[in-house]
Amino acid sequence: MKTRILVIEDEVKIARFLELELAHEGYEVELAHDGREGYEKAVSGKADLIILDLMLPGLSGIEICRRVRRESDIPIIMLTAKDDVSDKVMGLDSGADDYMTKSFAIEELLARIRVILKRRGKKEDQNNVIAAGPLILYKDEYRVTYQGIDISLSKKEFELLKYLMENKGIVLSREKILDHVWGYDYYGDTNVTDVYIKYLRNKIDQRYDVVLIHTVRGVGYLLKYDDQK
């Protein structure tokens, strides 16, 4: 399967140039010419890497990067017309993996893409699977098993469980869970965390007669597996 690259760039000539060069290198390329369209495509989960312009109509590259980072660790290379240190710092602080100033040599961009994808491949090999005893979560497959049996979870249930498993043994407040899983701009019912914890308990703890998800009164929740039990 070809590596898929999403190019979010409002300058049509630059976007087309990147599309042709990347396709020539064997990548599958998708284009978006404004911020909102780019964000929707970025969070669709179809791309393996994003090339993101800093200045975009609708939604800035910085804001797209911040929002994507709440949901995904997909590699992001940010592009800007400004050779300004503050812009670079802001881009990297928002979650970008790399930064290039226009106009850049296409050979350098291609080299940086190869380095990031190679690094990510190694990281995925090491970190794709999280385990808590017989509970196994496969990140890139959106799959969870208990004692080898698949557990059917919704996207939010999966993201919540992943966050708990990534922080095994650490108490997470409802606010932290809400911000990480639902996002900082979530304005719905704050009890949604408790509701989804209940969903997970029904599908895992109660179904398999174990206690993995623990409540710490007045604080929040933690996931731990006690192999002595």
PDB file of C-alpha atoms in Angstrom:
ATOM      1  CA  MET A   1       0.000   0.000   0.000  1.00  0.00           C
ATOM      2  CA  LYS A   2       1.317   3.451  -0.918  1.00  0.00           C
ATOM      3  CA  THR A   3       2.158   5.984   1.787  1.00  0.00           C
ATOM      4  CA  ARG A   4      -0.551   8.654   1.779  1.00  0.00           C
ATOM      5  CA  ILE A   5       0.363  12.319   2.156  1.00  0.00           C
ATOM      6  CA  LEU A   6      -2.153  15.108   2.751  1.00  0.00           C
ATOM      7  CA  VAL A   7      -1.045  18.517   1.468  1.00  0.00           C
ATOM      8  CA  ILE A   8      -2.943  21.440   3.037  1.00  0.00           C
ATOM      9  CA  GLU A   9      -1.889  24.467   0.991  1.00  0.00           C
ATOM     10  CA  ASP A  10      -4.004  27.359  -0.300  1.00  0.00           C
ATOM     11  CA  GLU A  11      -1.574  28.442  -3.049  1.00  0.00           C
ATOM     12  CA  VAL A  12      -2.772  26.298  -5.925  1.00  0.00           C
ATOM     13  CA  LYS A  13       0.528  26.366  -7.855  1.00  0.00           C
ATOM     14  CA  ILE A  14       2.526  25.203  -4.823  1.00  0.00           C
ATOM     15  CA  ALA A  15      -0.042  22.539  -3.986  1.00  0.00           C
ATOM     16  CA  ARG A  16       0.007  21.239  -7.558  1.00  0.00           C
ATOM     17  CA  PHE A  17       3.815  21.265  -7.630  1.00  0.00           C
ATOM     18  CA  LEU A  18       3.951  19.233  -4.418  1.00  0.00           C
ATOM     19  CA  GLU A  19       1.308  16.846  -5.701  1.00  0.00           C
ATOM     20  CA  LEU A  20       3.286  16.110  -8.875  1.00  0.00           C
ATOM     21  CA  GLU A  21       6.634  15.727  -7.108  1.00  0.00           C
ATOM     22  CA  LEU A  22       5.265  13.515  -4.354  1.00  0.00           C
ATOM     23  CA  ALA A  23       3.330  11.362  -6.811  1.00  0.00           C
ATOM     24  CA  HIS A  24       6.518  10.990  -8.868  1.00  0.00           C
ATOM     25  CA  GLU A  25       8.224   9.633  -5.714  1.00  0.00           C
ATOM     26  CA  GLY A  26       5.498   7.028  -5.371  1.00  0.00           C
ATOM     27  CA  TYR A  27       3.319   8.653  -2.724  1.00  0.00           C
ATOM     28  CA  GLU A  28      -0.459   8.840  -2.857  1.00  0.00           C
ATOM     29  CA  VAL A  29      -1.406  12.520  -2.526  1.00  0.00           C
ATOM     30  CA  GLU A  30      -4.563  14.304  -1.381  1.00  0.00           C
ATOM     31  CA  LEU A  31      -4.963  18.082  -1.510  1.00  0.00           C
ATOM     32  CA  ALA A  32      -6.903  20.602   0.575  1.00  0.00           C
ATOM     33  CA  HIS A  33      -6.880  24.320  -0.196  1.00  0.00           C
ATOM     34  CA  ASP A  34      -8.347  25.828   2.975  1.00  0.00           C
ATOM     35  CA  GLY A  35      -8.046  25.251   6.697  1.00  0.00           C
ATOM     36  CA  ARG A  36     -11.421  23.745   7.455  1.00  0.00           C
ATOM     37  CA  GLU A  37     -11.324  21.281   4.567  1.00  0.00           C
ATOM     38  CA  GLY A  38      -7.760  20.407   5.543  1.00  0.00           C
ATOM     39  CA  TYR A  39      -8.686  19.758   9.157  1.00  0.00           C
ATOM     40  CA  GLU A  40     -11.570  17.467   8.173  1.00  0.00           C
ATOM     41  CA  LYS A  41      -9.268  15.449   5.922  1.00  0.00           C
ATOM     42  CA  ALA A  42      -6.499  15.441   8.531  1.00  0.00           C
ATOM     43  CA  VAL A  43      -8.683  13.808  11.197  1.00  0.00           C
ATOM     44  CA  SER A  44     -10.233  11.310   8.795  1.00  0.00           C
ATOM     45  CA  GLY A  45      -7.355   8.946   9.535  1.00  0.00           C
ATOM     46  CA  LYS A  46      -6.556   8.291   5.880  1.00  0.00           C
ATOM     47  CA  ALA A  47      -3.191  10.092   5.651  1.00  0.00           C
ATOM     48  CA  ASP A  48       0.206   8.872   6.881  1.00  0.00           C
ATOM     49  CA  LEU A  49       1.812  12.325   6.882  1.00  0.00           C
ATOM     50  CA  ILE A  50       0.607  15.924   6.557  1.00  0.00           C
ATOM     51  CA  ILE A  51       2.327  18.827   4.836  1.00  0.00           C
ATOM     52  CA  LEU A  52       0.665  21.875   6.376  1.00  0.00           C
ATOM     53  CA  ASP A  53       0.887  25.531   5.351  1.00  0.00           C
ATOM     54  CA  LEU A  54       1.025  28.000   8.241  1.00  0.00           C
ATOM     55  CA  MET A  55      -1.191  30.689   6.700  1.00  0.00           C
ATOM     56  CA  LEU A  56      -4.528  29.320   5.510  1.00  0.00           C
ATOM     57  CA  PRO A  57      -8.032  30.704   5.000  1.00  0.00           C
ATOM     58  CA  GLY A  58     -10.735  29.421   7.331  1.00  0.00           C
ATOM     59  CA  LEU A  59      -8.455  27.877   9.941  1.00  0.00           C
ATOM     60  CA  SER A  60      -4.753  28.581  10.474  1.00  0.00           C
ATOM     61  CA  GLY A  61      -2.097  25.922  10.217  1.00  0.00           C
ATOM     62  CA  ILE A  62      -1.260  26.419  13.900  1.00  0.00           C
ATOM     63  CA  GLU A  63      -4.873  25.785  14.933  1.00  0.00           C
ATOM     64  CA  ILE A  64      -5.136  22.741  12.657  1.00  0.00           C
ATOM     65  CA  CYS A  65      -1.943  21.343  14.165  1.00  0.00           C
ATOM     66  CA  ARG A  66      -3.210  21.868  17.714  1.00  0.00           C
ATOM     67  CA  ARG A  67      -6.562  20.236  16.987  1.00  0.00           C
ATOM     68  CA  VAL A  68      -5.038  17.283  15.138  1.00  0.00           C
ATOM     69  CA  ARG A  69      -2.629  16.674  18.036  1.00  0.00           C
ATOM     70  CA  ARG A  70      -5.581  16.141  20.383  1.00  0.00           C
ATOM     71  CA  GLU A  71      -6.633  13.158  18.296  1.00  0.00           C
ATOM     72  CA  SER A  72      -3.566  11.858  16.479  1.00  0.00           C
ATOM     73  CA  ASP A  73       0.228  11.700  16.435  1.00  0.00           C
ATOM     74  CA  ILE A  74       0.378  11.718  12.629  1.00  0.00           C
ATOM     75  CA  PRO A  75       3.629  13.355  11.413  1.00  0.00           C
ATOM     76  CA  ILE A  76       3.213  17.004  10.379  1.00  0.00           C
ATOM     77  CA  ILE A  77       5.674  19.092   8.364  1.00  0.00           C
ATOM     78  CA  MET A  78       4.759  22.767   8.526  1.00  0.00           C
ATOM     79  CA  LEU A  79       5.453  25.208   5.688  1.00  0.00           C
ATOM     80  CA  THR A  80       5.615  28.988   5.920  1.00  0.00           C
ATOM     81  CA  ALA A  81       6.538  31.945   3.752  1.00  0.00           C
ATOM     82  CA  LYS A  82       8.217  33.611   6.757  1.00  0.00           C
ATOM     83  CA  ASP A  83      11.753  32.782   7.825  1.00  0.00           C
ATOM     84  CA  ASP A  84      10.979  33.887  11.359  1.00  0.00           C
ATOM     85  CA  VAL A  85      12.207  32.082  14.472  1.00  0.00           C
ATOM     86  CA  SER A  86       9.015  32.903  16.395  1.00  0.00           C
ATOM     87  CA  ASP A  87       6.915  31.281  13.656  1.00  0.00           C
ATOM     88  CA  LYS A  88       9.090  28.168  13.758  1.00  0.00           C
ATOM     89  CA  VAL A  89       8.852  27.952  17.540  1.00  0.00           C
ATOM     90  CA  MET A  90       5.082  28.448  17.428  1.00  0.00           C
ATOM     91  CA  GLY A  91       4.723  25.741  14.784  1.00  0.00           C
ATOM     92  CA  LEU A  92       6.842  23.235  16.666  1.00  0.00           C
ATOM     93  CA  ASP A  93       5.162  24.061  19.985  1.00  0.00           C
ATOM     94  CA  SER A  94       1.776  23.390  18.426  1.00  0.00           C
ATOM     95  CA  GLY A  95       2.895  19.837  17.616  1.00  0.00           C
ATOM     96  CA  ALA A  96       4.592  19.954  14.203  1.00  0.00           C
ATOM     97  CA  ASP A  97       7.380  17.388  13.689  1.00  0.00           C
ATOM     98  CA  ASP A  98       9.375  19.534  11.281  1.00  0.00           C
ATOM     99  CA  TYR A  99       9.375  22.995   9.714  1.00  0.00           C
ATOM    100  CA  MET A 100      10.384  24.316   6.289  1.00  0.00           C
ATOM    101  CA  THR A 101      10.471  27.822   4.860  1.00  0.00           C
ATOM    102  CA  LYS A 102       9.270  28.601   1.340  1.00  0.00           C
ATOM    103  CA  SER A 103      10.830  28.419  -1.089  1.00  0.00           C
ATOM    104  CA  PHE A 104      12.467  25.132  -0.270  1.00  0.00           C
ATOM    105  CA  ALA A 105      14.354  22.608  -2.350  1.00  0.00           C
ATOM    106  CA  ILE A 106      12.036  19.711  -3.124  1.00  0.00           C
ATOM    107  CA  GLU A 107      14.946  17.290  -2.574  1.00  0.00           C
ATOM    108  CA  GLU A 108      15.260  18.508   1.029  1.00  0.00           C
ATOM    109  CA  LEU A 109      11.538  18.155   1.662  1.00  0.00           C
ATOM    110  CA  LEU A 110      11.567  14.620   0.251  1.00  0.00           C
ATOM    111  CA  ALA A 111      14.537  13.749   2.445  1.00  0.00           C
ATOM    112  CA  ARG A 112      12.774  15.060   5.546  1.00  0.00           C
ATOM    113  CA  ILE A 113       9.659  13.085   4.669  1.00  0.00           C
ATOM    114  CA  ARG A 114      11.729   9.898   4.387  1.00  0.00           C
ATOM    115  CA  VAL A 115      13.423  10.534   7.745  1.00  0.00           C
ATOM    116  CA  ILE A 116      10.132  11.199   9.547  1.00  0.00           C
ATOM    117  CA  LEU A 117       8.399   8.164   8.043  1.00  0.00           C
ATOM    118  CA  LYS A 118      11.359   5.930   8.875  1.00  0.00           C
ATOM    119  CA  ARG A 119      11.424   7.234  12.449  1.00  0.00           C
ATOM    120  CA  ARG A 120       7.681   6.769  12.759  1.00  0.00           C
ATOM    121  CA  GLY A 121       7.895   3.212  11.439  1.00  0.00           C
ATOM    122  CA  LYS A 122      10.357   2.316  14.187  1.00  0.00           C
ATOM    123  CA  LYS A 123       8.246   4.048  16.812  1.00  0.00           C
ATOM    124  CA  GLU A 124       5.080   2.256  15.685  1.00  0.00           C
ATOM    125  CA  ASP A 125       6.828  -1.108  15.874  1.00  0.00           C
ATOM    126  CA  GLN A 126       7.683  -0.388  19.506  1.00  0.00           C
ATOM    127  CA  ASN A 127       4.588   1.449  20.656  1.00  0.00           C
ATOM    128  CA  ASN A 128       1.699   0.106  18.612  1.00  0.00           C
ATOM    129  CA  VAL A 129       0.591  -2.337  21.305  1.00  0.00           C
ATOM    130  CA  ILE A 130      -0.350  -1.514  24.917  1.00  0.00           C
ATOM    131  CA  ALA A 131      -1.051  -4.259  27.438  1.00  0.00           C
ATOM    132  CA  ALA A 132      -2.604  -4.430  30.880  1.00  0.00           C
ATOM    133  CA  GLY A 133      -2.467  -8.111  31.737  1.00  0.00           C
ATOM    134  CA  PRO A 134      -4.710  -9.978  29.271  1.00  0.00           C
ATOM    135  CA  LEU A 135      -6.180  -6.675  28.004  1.00  0.00           C
ATOM    136  CA  ILE A 136      -4.382  -5.742  24.758  1.00  0.00           C
ATOM    137  CA  LEU A 137      -4.922  -2.570  22.722  1.00  0.00           C
ATOM    138  CA  TYR A 138      -3.637  -2.297  19.132  1.00  0.00           C
ATOM    139  CA  LYS A 139      -3.408   1.411  18.306  1.00  0.00           C
ATOM    140  CA  ASP A 140      -3.159   1.379  14.527  1.00  0.00           C
ATOM    141  CA  GLU A 141      -5.813  -1.302  14.130  1.00  0.00           C
ATOM    142  CA  TYR A 142      -8.329   0.332  16.504  1.00  0.00           C
ATOM    143  CA  ARG A 143      -8.646  -3.110  18.078  1.00  0.00           C
ATOM    144  CA  VAL A 144      -8.903  -4.330  21.669  1.00  0.00           C
ATOM    145  CA  THR A 145      -8.829  -7.901  22.951  1.00  0.00           C
ATOM    146  CA  TYR A 146      -9.184  -9.562  26.350  1.00  0.00           C
ATOM    147  CA  GLN A 147      -7.655 -13.030  26.613  1.00  0.00           C
ATOM    148  CA  GLY A 148      -7.529 -13.034  22.816  1.00  0.00           C
ATOM    149  CA  ILE A 149     -11.242 -12.231  22.388  1.00  0.00           C
ATOM    150  CA  ASP A 150     -12.132  -9.064  20.466  1.00  0.00           C
ATOM    151  CA  ILE A 151     -14.015  -6.340  22.341  1.00  0.00           C
ATOM    152  CA  SER A 152     -16.233  -4.095  20.211  1.00  0.00           C
ATOM    153  CA  LEU A 153     -15.728  -0.419  21.151  1.00  0.00           C
ATOM    154  CA  SER A 154     -16.938   2.865  19.698  1.00  0.00           C
ATOM    155  CA  LYS A 155     -14.286   5.420  18.660  1.00  0.00           C
ATOM    156  CA  LYS A 156     -14.665   7.421  21.891  1.00  0.00           C
ATOM    157  CA  GLU A 157     -14.616   4.279  24.022  1.00  0.00           C
ATOM    158  CA  PHE A 158     -11.410   3.240  22.266  1.00  0.00           C
ATOM    159  CA  GLU A 159      -9.790   6.664  22.725  1.00  0.00           C
ATOM    160  CA  LEU A 160     -10.761   6.737  26.394  1.00  0.00           C
ATOM    161  CA  LEU A 161      -9.390   3.242  27.010  1.00  0.00           C
ATOM    162  CA  LYS A 162      -6.187   4.095  25.118  1.00  0.00           C
ATOM    163  CA  TYR A 163      -5.665   7.182  27.289  1.00  0.00           C
ATOM    164  CA  LEU A 164      -6.216   5.164  30.464  1.00  0.00           C
ATOM    165  CA  MET A 165      -3.849   2.404  29.287  1.00  0.00           C
ATOM    166  CA  GLU A 166      -1.160   4.862  28.216  1.00  0.00           C
ATOM    167  CA  ASN A 167      -1.270   6.178  31.789  1.00  0.00           C
ATOM    168  CA  LYS A 168      -1.493   2.862  33.636  1.00  0.00           C
ATOM    169  CA  GLY A 169      -1.311   3.308  37.403  1.00  0.00           C
ATOM    170  CA  ILE A 170      -1.771   7.091  37.165  1.00  0.00           C
ATOM    171  CA  VAL A 171      -4.902   8.765  38.491  1.00  0.00           C
ATOM    172  CA  LEU A 172      -6.471  10.920  35.767  1.00  0.00           C
ATOM    173  CA  SER A 173      -8.933  13.624  36.704  1.00  0.00           C
ATOM    174  CA  ARG A 174     -12.235  13.910  34.868  1.00  0.00           C
ATOM    175  CA  GLU A 175     -11.044  17.258  33.496  1.00  0.00           C
ATOM    176  CA  LYS A 176      -7.852  15.736  32.049  1.00  0.00           C
ATOM    177  CA  ILE A 177      -9.798  12.901  30.474  1.00  0.00           C
ATOM    178  CA  LEU A 178     -12.365  15.312  29.057  1.00  0.00           C
ATOM    179  CA  ASP A 179      -9.681  17.576  27.570  1.00  0.00           C
ATOM    180  CA  HIS A 180      -7.674  14.722  26.066  1.00  0.00           C
ATOM    181  CA  VAL A 181     -10.486  12.566  24.684  1.00  0.00           C
ATOM    182  CA  TRP A 182     -13.152  15.147  23.848  1.00  0.00           C
ATOM    183  CA  GLY A 183     -10.953  18.215  23.330  1.00  0.00           C
ATOM    184  CA  TYR A 184     -10.479  21.568  25.002  1.00  0.00           C
ATOM    185  CA  ASP A 185     -13.334  23.110  23.038  1.00  0.00           C
ATOM    186  CA  TYR A 186     -15.897  20.531  24.214  1.00  0.00           C
ATOM    187  CA  TYR A 187     -18.918  22.275  25.754  1.00  0.00           C
ATOM    188  CA  GLY A 188     -21.268  19.350  26.272  1.00  0.00           C
ATOM    189  CA  ASP A 189     -22.240  17.466  29.409  1.00  0.00           C
ATOM    190  CA  THR A 190     -19.217  17.195  31.750  1.00  0.00           C
ATOM    191  CA  ASN A 191     -20.630  13.897  33.054  1.00  0.00           C
ATOM    192  CA  VAL A 192     -19.803  12.313  29.691  1.00  0.00           C
ATOM    193  CA  THR A 193     -16.569  10.931  31.210  1.00  0.00           C
ATOM    194  CA  ASP A 194     -18.505   9.003  33.867  1.00  0.00           C
ATOM    195  CA  VAL A 195     -20.924   7.702  31.255  1.00  0.00           C
ATOM    196  CA  TYR A 196     -18.142   6.344  29.042  1.00  0.00           C
ATOM    197  CA  ILE A 197     -16.271   4.868  31.997  1.00  0.00           C
ATOM    198  CA  LYS A 198     -19.468   2.940  32.727  1.00  0.00           C
ATOM    199  CA  TYR A 199     -19.610   1.760  29.103  1.00  0.00           C
ATOM    200  CA  LEU A 200     -16.047   0.432  29.350  1.00  0.00           C
ATOM    201  CA  ARG A 201     -16.709  -1.275  32.660  1.00  0.00           C
ATOM    202  CA  ASN A 202     -19.753  -2.992  31.192  1.00  0.00           C
ATOM    203  CA  LYS A 203     -17.729  -4.285  28.238  1.00  0.00           C
ATOM    204  CA  ILE A 204     -14.560  -5.256  30.124  1.00  0.00           C
ATOM    205  CA  ASP A 205     -14.726  -5.389  33.927  1.00  0.00           C
ATOM    206  CA  GLN A 206     -18.226  -6.808  34.264  1.00  0.00           C
ATOM    207  CA  ARG A 207     -18.012  -9.036  31.229  1.00  0.00           C
ATOM    208  CA  TYR A 208     -14.773 -10.710  32.385  1.00  0.00           C
ATOM    209  CA  ASP A 209     -15.285 -10.363  36.154  1.00  0.00           C
ATOM    210  CA  VAL A 210     -12.156  -8.236  36.690  1.00  0.00           C
ATOM    211  CA  VAL A 211     -11.463  -4.806  38.162  1.00  0.00           C
ATOM    212  CA  LEU A 212      -9.239  -2.868  35.779  1.00  0.00           C
ATOM    213  CA  ILE A 213     -10.819   0.585  35.886  1.00  0.00           C
ATOM    214  CA  HIS A 214     -10.701   2.047  39.396  1.00  0.00           C
ATOM    215  CA  THR A 215     -12.465   5.109  40.813  1.00  0.00           C
ATOM    216  CA  VAL A 216     -10.509   7.421  43.096  1.00  0.00           C
ATOM    217  CA  ARG A 217     -13.198   9.354  44.915  1.00  0.00           C
ATOM    218  CA  GLY A 218     -13.045  13.090  44.468  1.00  0.00           C
ATOM    219  CA  VAL A 219     -10.193  12.794  41.961  1.00  0.00           C
ATOM    220  CA  GLY A 220     -10.916  10.641  38.922  1.00  0.00           C
ATOM    221  CA  TYR A 221     -10.042   7.253  37.444  1.00  0.00           C
ATOM    222  CA  LEU A 222      -7.073   5.003  36.860  1.00  0.00           C
ATOM    223  CA  LEU A 223      -6.485   1.739  35.072  1.00  0.00           C
ATOM    224  CA  LYS A 224      -4.311  -0.919  36.651  1.00  0.00           C
ATOM    225  CA  TYR A 225      -3.955  -4.670  36.402  1.00  0.00           C
ATOM    226  CA  ASP A 226      -3.081  -6.617  39.527  1.00  0.00           C
ATOM    227  CA  ASP A 227      -1.705  -9.986  38.440  1.00  0.00           C
ATOM    228  CA  GLN A 228      -1.909 -11.199  42.031  1.00  0.00           C
ATOM    229  CA  LYS A 229      -5.703 -11.289  41.875  1.00  0.00           C
TER     230      LYS A 229
END
